[in-house]
Amino acid sequence: MQFTNLHLNKSILKALTEERHHTPTLVQQKVIPLVLNKKDVIVAAQTGTGKTAAFALPIINELSKEADVDKRAKKIKALIISPTRELAIQIQENCKTYSKYTNVRTTVVYGGVPTQPQKDVLEKGVDILIATPGRFIDLHKQGSIDVRQLTTFVLDEADLMLDMGFIDDVRKIEELCPRKKQTLLFSATIPDKVNDLATSMLYKPEKVDISPTETTSKNIGQLLYYTPKKNKVDLCLHLLRNTIKGRIIIFRRTKFGVDKLEKTLQKNGYKATSVHGDKSQNLRNQAIEDFKNNKANILIATDVAARGIDISKVDAVINVDLPNIPETYVHRIGRTGRAGKSGIAFSLCSADAPSYIKAIQEFMDRSIKIVEDH
């Protein structure tokens, strides 16, 4: 199947061709026709499967018809709620790329930066608004956001939204929107709480499940290194010197661990940068831009900060600290091996984490190869 088979308009197809996107991913093949047919949809798909385009392309397609007819002051017709600033920015970048040959206007609002520039853009009118929950509620209270004309509501990364304690904000936002609308819910996994949320918000939803373990098994090599906790940083340096080359994302559990490793790598001559929750939004944006533009080839991150990182051609992932949630491990290693390309993930396991490995292997239904000679 090609994008030309999905009944998208010529303006969108032109933008996709320029980006060298010709063949839709599995989630795009399944979801785009449902969205075009105005169905409510609940989708289980991890980051890296192409889910942003799965909802953005059909939304832009439908709004571009209206934009061509009605060029008066624009009203918000589609709202996309995202849990993290990085992910919201990434969605906005994708929407701008897909809509550049249409009259559809998009913008993004998020916390950690002044509100006035965001208010100025909203006042001019937009078709698609991407927002983090807290900033949306703030700007709505201040009268800068009007969603009375909304036709499509998208909730992205619903499981992370719940983990971060946004459930009440999400319900509040949904209640501010018109009752009659199309609702699309995307989540890496569908635990009971996400299912309950979907039941209360969606009307007769179509369900699409793209198994994360299938994608992981096919494209990503996985290696496991047992080592005492005190030796992890030395082992990480050893791997960078002798085994791992290219563009690399390294995961640590804590902000302190991220900062410490960044300093160590920089002292050893590596071009490393980092993102975590205590850094200002401008610093986080700059770190991701430096990584994208190869000013730094190593990005060190905590899990929450890394959810929104959608960067092609990541050669390897290193888990210096293993996560205690199997799904998080799959998210992490999914930073590499994207869009059908191959990748490799290295995990360092100390004596306090063997139970994590057992849970991860059970979740993926496969064992991770142990490297003993290091």
mmCIF file of C-alpha atoms in Angstrom:
data_model
loop_
_atom_site.group_PDB
_atom_site.id
_atom_site.type_symbol
_atom_site.label_atom_id
_atom_site.label_comp_id
_atom_site.label_asym_id
_atom_site.label_seq_id
_atom_site.Cartn_x
_atom_site.Cartn_y
_atom_site.Cartn_z
ATOM 1 C CA MET A 1 0.000 0.000 0.000
ATOM 2 C CA GLN A 2 1.068 3.594 -0.762
ATOM 3 C CA PHE A 3 -0.111 6.903 0.729
ATOM 4 C CA THR A 4 -1.756 7.538 -2.644
ATOM 5 C CA ASN A 5 -4.189 4.708 -1.814
ATOM 6 C CA LEU A 6 -5.443 6.408 1.365
ATOM 7 C CA HIS A 7 -7.577 9.152 -0.261
ATOM 8 C CA LEU A 8 -5.436 12.022 0.989
ATOM 9 C CA ASN A 9 -5.451 15.238 -1.027
ATOM 10 C CA LYS A 10 -2.708 16.281 -3.432
ATOM 11 C CA SER A 11 -1.292 18.991 -1.141
ATOM 12 C CA ILE A 12 -0.622 16.460 1.625
ATOM 13 C CA LEU A 13 0.758 13.872 -0.800
ATOM 14 C CA LYS A 14 3.163 16.506 -2.168
ATOM 15 C CA ALA A 15 4.456 17.229 1.354
ATOM 16 C CA LEU A 16 4.825 13.501 2.072
ATOM 17 C CA THR A 17 6.724 12.940 -1.181
ATOM 18 C CA GLU A 18 9.158 15.733 -0.290
ATOM 19 C CA GLU A 19 9.797 13.987 3.036
ATOM 20 C CA ARG A 20 10.296 10.711 1.127
ATOM 21 C CA HIS A 21 7.341 9.119 2.874
ATOM 22 C CA HIS A 22 5.724 6.816 0.314
ATOM 23 C CA THR A 23 4.618 3.733 2.227
ATOM 24 C CA PRO A 24 2.390 4.133 5.301
ATOM 25 C CA THR A 25 3.273 2.209 8.446
ATOM 26 C CA LEU A 26 0.902 -0.429 9.779
ATOM 27 C CA VAL A 27 -0.761 1.936 12.255
ATOM 28 C CA GLN A 28 -1.217 4.543 9.507
ATOM 29 C CA GLN A 29 -2.767 1.979 7.153
ATOM 30 C CA LYS A 30 -5.280 0.959 9.807
ATOM 31 C CA VAL A 31 -6.086 4.299 11.464
ATOM 32 C CA ILE A 32 -6.200 6.855 8.629
ATOM 33 C CA PRO A 33 -9.276 5.338 6.893
ATOM 34 C CA LEU A 34 -11.116 5.145 10.240
ATOM 35 C CA VAL A 35 -10.404 8.805 11.039
ATOM 36 C CA LEU A 36 -11.460 9.878 7.534
ATOM 37 C CA ASN A 37 -14.717 7.975 8.119
ATOM 38 C CA LYS A 38 -15.315 10.041 11.301
ATOM 39 C CA LYS A 39 -15.005 7.073 13.652
ATOM 40 C CA ASP A 40 -13.904 7.371 17.267
ATOM 41 C CA VAL A 41 -10.699 5.323 17.582
ATOM 42 C CA ILE A 42 -8.648 3.855 20.429
ATOM 43 C CA VAL A 43 -5.145 2.896 19.317
ATOM 44 C CA ALA A 44 -2.494 0.886 21.156
ATOM 45 C CA ALA A 45 0.821 1.753 19.485
ATOM 46 C CA GLN A 46 4.201 2.741 20.858
ATOM 47 C CA THR A 47 6.102 5.876 19.870
ATOM 48 C CA GLY A 48 8.047 5.236 16.673
ATOM 49 C CA THR A 49 5.303 3.354 14.813
ATOM 50 C CA GLY A 50 4.171 6.480 12.950
ATOM 51 C CA LYS A 51 1.124 7.217 15.078
ATOM 52 C CA THR A 52 1.443 11.038 14.872
ATOM 53 C CA ALA A 53 0.885 10.915 11.119
ATOM 54 C CA ALA A 54 -1.937 8.419 11.683
ATOM 55 C CA PHE A 55 -4.045 11.138 13.290
ATOM 56 C CA ALA A 56 -2.446 14.293 11.837
ATOM 57 C CA LEU A 57 -2.782 13.420 8.146
ATOM 58 C CA PRO A 58 -6.544 12.725 8.099
ATOM 59 C CA ILE A 59 -7.253 15.730 10.372
ATOM 60 C CA ILE A 60 -5.289 18.064 8.060
ATOM 61 C CA ASN A 61 -6.957 16.440 5.050
ATOM 62 C CA GLU A 62 -10.463 17.245 6.313
ATOM 63 C CA LEU A 63 -9.632 20.713 7.646
ATOM 64 C CA SER A 64 -7.952 21.704 4.380
ATOM 65 C CA LYS A 65 -11.330 21.323 2.634
ATOM 66 C CA GLU A 66 -12.856 23.812 5.082
ATOM 67 C CA ALA A 67 -9.809 26.114 4.964
ATOM 68 C CA ASP A 68 -10.126 26.451 1.191
ATOM 69 C CA VAL A 69 -13.791 27.417 1.476
ATOM 70 C CA ASP A 70 -13.736 29.578 4.613
ATOM 71 C CA LYS A 71 -10.792 31.967 4.843
ATOM 72 C CA ARG A 72 -12.329 34.119 7.555
ATOM 73 C CA ALA A 73 -10.984 34.185 11.129
ATOM 74 C CA LYS A 74 -9.989 30.656 11.987
ATOM 75 C CA LYS A 75 -11.495 28.738 14.904
ATOM 76 C CA ILE A 76 -9.877 25.779 16.650
ATOM 77 C CA LYS A 77 -11.306 22.676 14.977
ATOM 78 C CA ALA A 78 -8.844 20.052 16.224
ATOM 79 C CA LEU A 79 -7.256 19.805 19.678
ATOM 80 C CA ILE A 80 -4.346 17.457 20.395
ATOM 81 C CA ILE A 81 -3.443 17.015 24.063
ATOM 82 C CA SER A 82 0.063 15.745 24.804
ATOM 83 C CA PRO A 83 1.646 15.015 28.208
ATOM 84 C CA THR A 84 5.115 16.504 27.643
ATOM 85 C CA ARG A 85 6.451 19.668 26.095
ATOM 86 C CA GLU A 86 8.887 17.748 23.895
ATOM 87 C CA LEU A 87 6.159 15.553 22.448
ATOM 88 C CA ALA A 88 3.856 18.539 21.882
ATOM 89 C CA ILE A 89 6.629 20.345 19.983
ATOM 90 C CA GLN A 90 7.333 17.235 17.920
ATOM 91 C CA ILE A 91 3.653 16.866 16.972
ATOM 92 C CA GLN A 92 3.561 20.538 15.954
ATOM 93 C CA GLU A 93 6.637 20.110 13.745
ATOM 94 C CA ASN A 94 5.039 17.122 12.024
ATOM 95 C CA CYS A 95 1.726 18.935 11.537
ATOM 96 C CA LYS A 96 3.504 21.943 10.007
ATOM 97 C CA THR A 97 5.391 19.654 7.626
ATOM 98 C CA TYR A 98 2.266 17.793 6.483
ATOM 99 C CA SER A 99 0.156 20.957 6.110
ATOM 100 C CA LYS A 100 2.674 23.274 4.444
ATOM 101 C CA TYR A 101 0.871 23.203 1.072
ATOM 102 C CA THR A 102 -2.567 23.739 2.627
ATOM 103 C CA ASN A 103 -4.228 26.712 4.343
ATOM 104 C CA VAL A 104 -4.400 24.815 7.644
ATOM 105 C CA ARG A 105 -2.764 26.689 10.509
ATOM 106 C CA THR A 106 -1.346 24.942 13.563
ATOM 107 C CA THR A 107 0.254 26.067 16.804
ATOM 108 C CA VAL A 108 1.516 24.568 20.059
ATOM 109 C CA VAL A 109 1.186 25.820 23.649
ATOM 110 C CA TYR A 110 3.049 24.429 26.662
ATOM 111 C CA GLY A 111 4.273 25.511 30.068
ATOM 112 C CA GLY A 112 7.690 26.679 31.166
ATOM 113 C CA VAL A 113 7.734 29.646 28.773
ATOM 114 C CA PRO A 114 5.910 33.045 28.744
ATOM 115 C CA THR A 115 2.238 32.960 27.756
ATOM 116 C CA GLN A 116 2.054 36.201 25.744
ATOM 117 C CA PRO A 117 3.677 34.955 22.502
ATOM 118 C CA GLN A 118 1.320 31.951 22.597
ATOM 119 C CA LYS A 119 -1.676 34.254 23.163
ATOM 120 C CA ASP A 120 -0.630 36.406 20.201
ATOM 121 C CA VAL A 121 -0.616 33.409 17.849
ATOM 122 C CA LEU A 122 -3.957 32.133 19.172
ATOM 123 C CA GLU A 123 -5.531 35.554 18.652
ATOM 124 C CA LYS A 124 -4.703 35.407 14.931
ATOM 125 C CA GLY A 125 -6.634 32.131 14.690
ATOM 126 C CA VAL A 126 -5.556 28.503 14.221
ATOM 127 C CA ASP A 127 -7.197 25.327 12.946
ATOM 128 C CA ILE A 128 -5.190 22.810 14.981
ATOM 129 C CA LEU A 129 -4.016 23.383 18.553
ATOM 130 C CA ILE A 130 -1.468 21.088 20.210
ATOM 131 C CA ALA A 131 -1.257 21.615 23.972
ATOM 132 C CA THR A 132 -0.002 20.230 27.251
ATOM 133 C CA PRO A 133 -2.828 19.935 29.815
ATOM 134 C CA GLY A 134 -1.743 22.597 32.312
ATOM 135 C CA ARG A 135 -1.038 25.323 29.754
ATOM 136 C CA PHE A 136 -4.310 24.598 27.925
ATOM 137 C CA ILE A 137 -6.310 25.074 31.122
ATOM 138 C CA ASP A 138 -4.408 28.270 32.010
ATOM 139 C CA LEU A 139 -4.984 29.852 28.598
ATOM 140 C CA HIS A 140 -8.617 28.728 28.503
ATOM 141 C CA LYS A 141 -9.244 30.388 31.889
ATOM 142 C CA GLN A 142 -7.657 33.579 30.530
ATOM 143 C CA GLY A 143 -10.020 33.552 27.551
ATOM 144 C CA SER A 144 -7.335 32.890 24.927
ATOM 145 C CA ILE A 145 -8.643 29.457 23.880
ATOM 146 C CA ASP A 146 -12.124 28.852 22.467
ATOM 147 C CA VAL A 147 -12.982 25.234 21.592
ATOM 148 C CA ARG A 148 -16.707 25.685 20.937
ATOM 149 C CA GLN A 149 -16.186 24.959 17.217
ATOM 150 C CA LEU A 150 -14.069 21.860 17.880
ATOM 151 C CA THR A 151 -14.745 18.779 15.734
ATOM 152 C CA THR A 152 -11.814 16.483 16.639
ATOM 153 C CA PHE A 153 -10.213 15.775 20.024
ATOM 154 C CA VAL A 154 -6.984 13.753 20.199
ATOM 155 C CA LEU A 155 -5.493 12.398 23.406
ATOM 156 C CA ASP A 156 -1.930 11.243 22.753
ATOM 157 C CA GLU A 157 0.204 9.048 25.054
ATOM 158 C CA ALA A 158 -2.781 8.430 27.338
ATOM 159 C CA ASP A 159 -0.881 5.983 29.556
ATOM 160 C CA LEU A 160 1.854 8.546 30.243
ATOM 161 C CA MET A 161 -0.849 11.158 30.835
ATOM 162 C CA LEU A 162 -2.209 8.955 33.626
ATOM 163 C CA ASP A 163 1.267 8.182 35.026
ATOM 164 C CA MET A 164 1.981 11.914 35.271
ATOM 165 C CA GLY A 165 -1.250 12.599 37.170
ATOM 166 C CA PHE A 166 -3.061 14.452 34.382
ATOM 167 C CA ILE A 167 -6.264 12.411 34.523
ATOM 168 C CA ASP A 168 -8.359 15.149 36.180
ATOM 169 C CA ASP A 169 -7.037 17.784 33.768
ATOM 170 C CA VAL A 170 -7.825 15.553 30.794
ATOM 171 C CA ARG A 171 -11.404 15.029 31.962
ATOM 172 C CA LYS A 172 -11.767 18.774 32.566
ATOM 173 C CA ILE A 173 -10.502 19.576 29.057
ATOM 174 C CA GLU A 174 -12.803 16.999 27.477
ATOM 175 C CA GLU A 175 -15.781 18.520 29.283
ATOM 176 C CA LEU A 176 -14.916 21.968 27.887
ATOM 177 C CA CYS A 177 -15.170 20.595 24.345
ATOM 178 C CA PRO A 178 -18.469 20.131 22.460
ATOM 179 C CA ARG A 179 -20.282 16.903 23.252
ATOM 180 C CA LYS A 180 -20.587 16.036 19.574
ATOM 181 C CA LYS A 181 -17.057 15.494 18.264
ATOM 182 C CA GLN A 182 -14.699 12.810 17.003
ATOM 183 C CA THR A 183 -12.362 11.506 19.710
ATOM 184 C CA LEU A 184 -9.092 9.674 19.057
ATOM 185 C CA LEU A 185 -7.149 8.108 21.925
ATOM 186 C CA PHE A 186 -3.590 6.882 21.439
ATOM 187 C CA SER A 187 -1.667 4.973 24.069
ATOM 188 C CA ALA A 188 1.440 2.794 24.079
ATOM 189 C CA THR A 189 -0.410 0.316 26.285
ATOM 190 C CA ILE A 190 -4.051 0.078 27.340
ATOM 191 C CA PRO A 191 -4.133 -0.586 31.099
ATOM 192 C CA ASP A 192 -7.492 -0.639 32.899
ATOM 193 C CA LYS A 193 -7.394 3.083 33.722
ATOM 194 C CA VAL A 194 -6.855 4.024 30.067
ATOM 195 C CA ASN A 195 -9.639 1.646 29.069
ATOM 196 C CA ASP A 196 -11.951 3.290 31.624
ATOM 197 C CA LEU A 197 -11.048 6.707 30.245
ATOM 198 C CA ALA A 198 -11.778 5.565 26.700
ATOM 199 C CA THR A 199 -15.126 4.099 27.744
ATOM 200 C CA SER A 200 -16.213 7.405 29.269
ATOM 201 C CA MET A 201 -14.958 9.626 26.408
ATOM 202 C CA LEU A 202 -15.347 7.684 23.150
ATOM 203 C CA TYR A 203 -18.516 6.637 21.292
ATOM 204 C CA LYS A 204 -18.487 3.091 19.874
ATOM 205 C CA PRO A 205 -14.740 3.280 19.203
ATOM 206 C CA GLU A 206 -12.900 1.173 16.668
ATOM 207 C CA LYS A 207 -9.886 -0.503 18.287
ATOM 208 C CA VAL A 208 -6.465 -0.795 16.658
ATOM 209 C CA ASP A 209 -3.692 -2.704 18.410
ATOM 210 C CA ILE A 210 -0.147 -2.558 17.040
ATOM 211 C CA SER A 211 1.848 -4.913 19.244
ATOM 212 C CA PRO A 212 5.022 -3.187 20.513
ATOM 213 C CA THR A 213 6.765 -6.493 21.055
ATOM 214 C CA GLU A 214 6.445 -7.408 17.367
ATOM 215 C CA THR A 215 8.175 -4.204 16.270
ATOM 216 C CA THR A 216 10.869 -4.578 18.901
ATOM 217 C CA SER A 217 11.639 -8.189 18.055
ATOM 218 C CA LYS A 218 11.988 -7.581 14.337
ATOM 219 C CA ASN A 219 14.207 -4.532 14.166
ATOM 220 C CA ILE A 220 16.254 -4.155 17.344
ATOM 221 C CA GLY A 221 19.158 -6.262 18.565
ATOM 222 C CA GLN A 222 19.338 -6.429 22.357
ATOM 223 C CA LEU A 223 22.389 -7.125 24.535
ATOM 224 C CA LEU A 224 22.567 -7.427 28.321
ATOM 225 C CA TYR A 225 25.650 -6.714 30.460
ATOM 226 C CA TYR A 226 25.742 -7.659 34.151
ATOM 227 C CA THR A 227 27.949 -5.375 36.207
ATOM 228 C CA PRO A 228 28.111 -3.930 39.752
ATOM 229 C CA LYS A 229 26.365 -0.553 40.069
ATOM 230 C CA LYS A 230 29.663 1.228 40.849
ATOM 231 C CA ASN A 231 31.115 0.049 37.501
ATOM 232 C CA LYS A 232 28.237 1.123 35.265
ATOM 233 C CA VAL A 233 29.713 4.428 34.109
ATOM 234 C CA ASP A 234 33.096 2.790 33.382
ATOM 235 C CA LEU A 235 31.343 0.069 31.386
ATOM 236 C CA CYS A 236 29.364 2.718 29.501
ATOM 237 C CA LEU A 237 32.619 4.491 28.584
ATOM 238 C CA HIS A 238 34.179 1.166 27.550
ATOM 239 C CA LEU A 239 31.259 0.441 25.210
ATOM 240 C CA LEU A 240 31.396 3.926 23.687
ATOM 241 C CA ARG A 241 35.133 3.582 23.035
ATOM 242 C CA ASN A 242 35.107 0.052 21.655
ATOM 243 C CA THR A 243 31.654 -1.045 20.527
ATOM 244 C CA ILE A 244 29.034 1.656 20.016
ATOM 245 C CA LYS A 245 29.324 4.292 17.293
ATOM 246 C CA GLY A 246 27.020 6.893 15.755
ATOM 247 C CA ARG A 247 24.059 8.703 17.268
ATOM 248 C CA ILE A 248 23.213 7.355 20.731
ATOM 249 C CA ILE A 249 20.529 7.924 23.381
ATOM 250 C CA ILE A 250 21.453 6.959 26.950
ATOM 251 C CA PHE A 251 18.784 6.488 29.625
ATOM 252 C CA ARG A 252 19.198 7.084 33.337
ATOM 253 C CA ARG A 253 16.569 6.820 36.051
ATOM 254 C CA THR A 254 17.284 10.114 37.854
ATOM 255 C CA LYS A 255 18.046 13.722 36.928
ATOM 256 C CA PHE A 256 21.154 13.563 39.119
ATOM 257 C CA GLY A 257 22.361 10.498 37.202
ATOM 258 C CA VAL A 258 21.811 12.288 33.891
ATOM 259 C CA ASP A 259 23.826 15.345 34.949
ATOM 260 C CA LYS A 260 26.661 13.260 36.409
ATOM 261 C CA LEU A 261 27.013 11.106 33.294
ATOM 262 C CA GLU A 262 26.884 14.140 31.003
ATOM 263 C CA LYS A 263 29.807 15.746 32.837
ATOM 264 C CA THR A 264 31.804 12.485 32.777
ATOM 265 C CA LEU A 265 31.295 11.992 29.043
ATOM 266 C CA GLN A 266 32.178 15.595 28.243
ATOM 267 C CA LYS A 267 35.387 15.299 30.322
ATOM 268 C CA ASN A 268 36.262 12.255 28.222
ATOM 269 C CA GLY A 269 35.874 14.190 24.982
ATOM 270 C CA TYR A 270 32.378 13.129 23.940
ATOM 271 C CA LYS A 271 29.849 15.558 22.449
ATOM 272 C CA ALA A 272 27.068 14.846 24.925
ATOM 273 C CA THR A 273 23.957 16.798 25.873
ATOM 274 C CA SER A 274 20.969 16.012 28.085
ATOM 275 C CA VAL A 275 17.268 16.509 28.866
ATOM 276 C CA HIS A 276 15.387 16.087 32.142
ATOM 277 C CA GLY A 277 12.512 17.692 34.022
ATOM 278 C CA ASP A 278 14.584 20.213 35.990
ATOM 279 C CA LYS A 279 16.013 21.857 32.882
ATOM 280 C CA SER A 280 14.268 24.927 31.454
ATOM 281 C CA GLN A 281 12.259 24.431 28.295
ATOM 282 C CA ASN A 282 14.735 26.460 26.249
ATOM 283 C CA LEU A 283 17.641 24.268 27.401
ATOM 284 C CA ARG A 284 15.669 21.099 26.649
ATOM 285 C CA ASN A 285 14.757 22.367 23.177
ATOM 286 C CA GLN A 286 18.374 23.323 22.525
ATOM 287 C CA ALA A 287 19.643 19.899 23.615
ATOM 288 C CA ILE A 288 17.268 18.111 21.239
ATOM 289 C CA GLU A 289 18.134 20.478 18.379
ATOM 290 C CA ASP A 290 21.874 19.901 18.989
ATOM 291 C CA PHE A 291 21.264 16.150 18.894
ATOM 292 C CA LYS A 292 19.180 16.357 15.725
ATOM 293 C CA ASN A 293 21.756 18.561 13.996
ATOM 294 C CA ASN A 294 24.742 16.403 15.053
ATOM 295 C CA LYS A 295 26.288 19.110 17.252
ATOM 296 C CA ALA A 296 26.046 16.375 19.889
ATOM 297 C CA ASN A 297 25.966 12.671 19.032
ATOM 298 C CA ILE A 298 24.984 11.498 22.545
ATOM 299 C CA LEU A 299 21.746 12.475 24.283
ATOM 300 C CA ILE A 300 21.274 11.474 27.934
ATOM 301 C CA ALA A 301 17.698 11.498 29.210
ATOM 302 C CA THR A 302 15.206 10.469 31.858
ATOM 303 C CA ASP A 303 12.102 8.592 30.716
ATOM 304 C CA VAL A 304 9.555 11.400 30.952
ATOM 305 C CA ALA A 305 11.768 13.813 29.017
ATOM 306 C CA ALA A 306 12.472 11.194 26.362
ATOM 307 C CA ARG A 307 8.859 10.302 25.495
ATOM 308 C CA GLY A 308 8.643 13.176 23.050
ATOM 309 C CA ILE A 309 11.932 12.573 21.288
ATOM 310 C CA ASP A 310 11.146 11.505 17.742
ATOM 311 C CA ILE A 311 14.479 11.466 15.953
ATOM 312 C CA SER A 312 15.272 9.284 12.968
ATOM 313 C CA LYS A 313 18.565 7.460 12.593
ATOM 314 C CA VAL A 314 19.383 6.770 16.230
ATOM 315 C CA ASP A 315 22.013 4.047 15.954
ATOM 316 C CA ALA A 316 21.896 2.703 19.510
ATOM 317 C CA VAL A 317 20.264 3.013 22.911
ATOM 318 C CA ILE A 318 22.087 2.397 26.207
ATOM 319 C CA ASN A 319 20.098 1.658 29.368
ATOM 320 C CA VAL A 320 22.595 2.586 32.080
ATOM 321 C CA ASP A 321 19.715 2.137 34.538
ATOM 322 C CA LEU A 322 17.004 -0.381 33.718
ATOM 323 C CA PRO A 323 13.378 0.703 34.148
ATOM 324 C CA ASN A 324 11.139 -1.206 36.547
ATOM 325 C CA ILE A 325 8.243 -1.179 34.042
ATOM 326 C CA PRO A 326 8.596 -3.499 31.017
ATOM 327 C CA GLU A 327 6.622 -1.176 28.723
ATOM 328 C CA THR A 328 9.093 1.618 29.488
ATOM 329 C CA TYR A 329 11.955 -0.603 28.339
ATOM 330 C CA VAL A 330 10.154 -1.144 25.030
ATOM 331 C CA HIS A 331 9.601 2.613 24.664
ATOM 332 C CA ARG A 332 13.269 3.279 25.319
ATOM 333 C CA ILE A 333 14.739 0.818 22.877
ATOM 334 C CA GLY A 334 12.123 1.911 20.344
ATOM 335 C CA ARG A 335 14.117 5.146 19.943
ATOM 336 C CA THR A 336 16.340 3.100 17.628
ATOM 337 C CA GLY A 337 15.237 0.761 14.838
ATOM 338 C CA ARG A 338 12.534 3.185 13.684
ATOM 339 C CA ALA A 339 10.537 3.081 10.465
ATOM 340 C CA GLY A 340 11.732 -0.412 9.584
ATOM 341 C CA LYS A 341 15.423 0.308 10.106
ATOM 342 C CA SER A 342 17.619 -1.853 12.329
ATOM 343 C CA GLY A 343 18.974 -0.721 15.691
ATOM 344 C CA ILE A 344 20.663 -2.058 18.805
ATOM 345 C CA ALA A 345 20.078 -1.635 22.537
ATOM 346 C CA PHE A 346 22.609 -2.200 25.329
ATOM 347 C CA SER A 347 21.352 -2.694 28.897
ATOM 348 C CA LEU A 348 23.532 -2.591 32.021
ATOM 349 C CA CYS A 349 22.118 -4.620 34.897
ATOM 350 C CA SER A 350 23.357 -4.451 38.492
ATOM 351 C CA ALA A 351 22.547 -6.807 41.354
ATOM 352 C CA ASP A 352 19.420 -4.845 42.333
ATOM 353 C CA ALA A 353 17.685 -5.243 38.960
ATOM 354 C CA PRO A 354 17.467 -8.923 37.853
ATOM 355 C CA SER A 355 13.719 -8.940 38.565
ATOM 356 C CA TYR A 356 13.358 -6.103 36.050
ATOM 357 C CA ILE A 357 15.059 -8.221 33.388
ATOM 358 C CA LYS A 358 12.764 -11.165 34.111
ATOM 359 C CA ALA A 359 9.662 -8.967 33.766
ATOM 360 C CA ILE A 360 10.957 -7.377 30.546
ATOM 361 C CA GLN A 361 11.710 -10.752 28.952
ATOM 362 C CA GLU A 362 8.296 -12.107 29.927
ATOM 363 C CA PHE A 363 6.592 -9.017 28.501
ATOM 364 C CA MET A 364 8.440 -9.318 25.170
ATOM 365 C CA ASP A 365 8.220 -13.115 25.182
ATOM 366 C CA ARG A 366 11.892 -13.366 24.263
ATOM 367 C CA SER A 367 15.215 -13.533 26.069
ATOM 368 C CA ILE A 368 17.900 -10.844 25.867
ATOM 369 C CA LYS A 369 21.359 -12.064 24.883
ATOM 370 C CA ILE A 370 23.855 -11.836 27.762
ATOM 371 C CA VAL A 371 27.386 -10.584 27.014
ATOM 372 C CA GLU A 372 29.726 -12.109 29.608
ATOM 373 C CA ASP A 373 33.134 -11.168 28.239
ATOM 374 C CA HIS A 374 33.486 -7.456 28.982
#
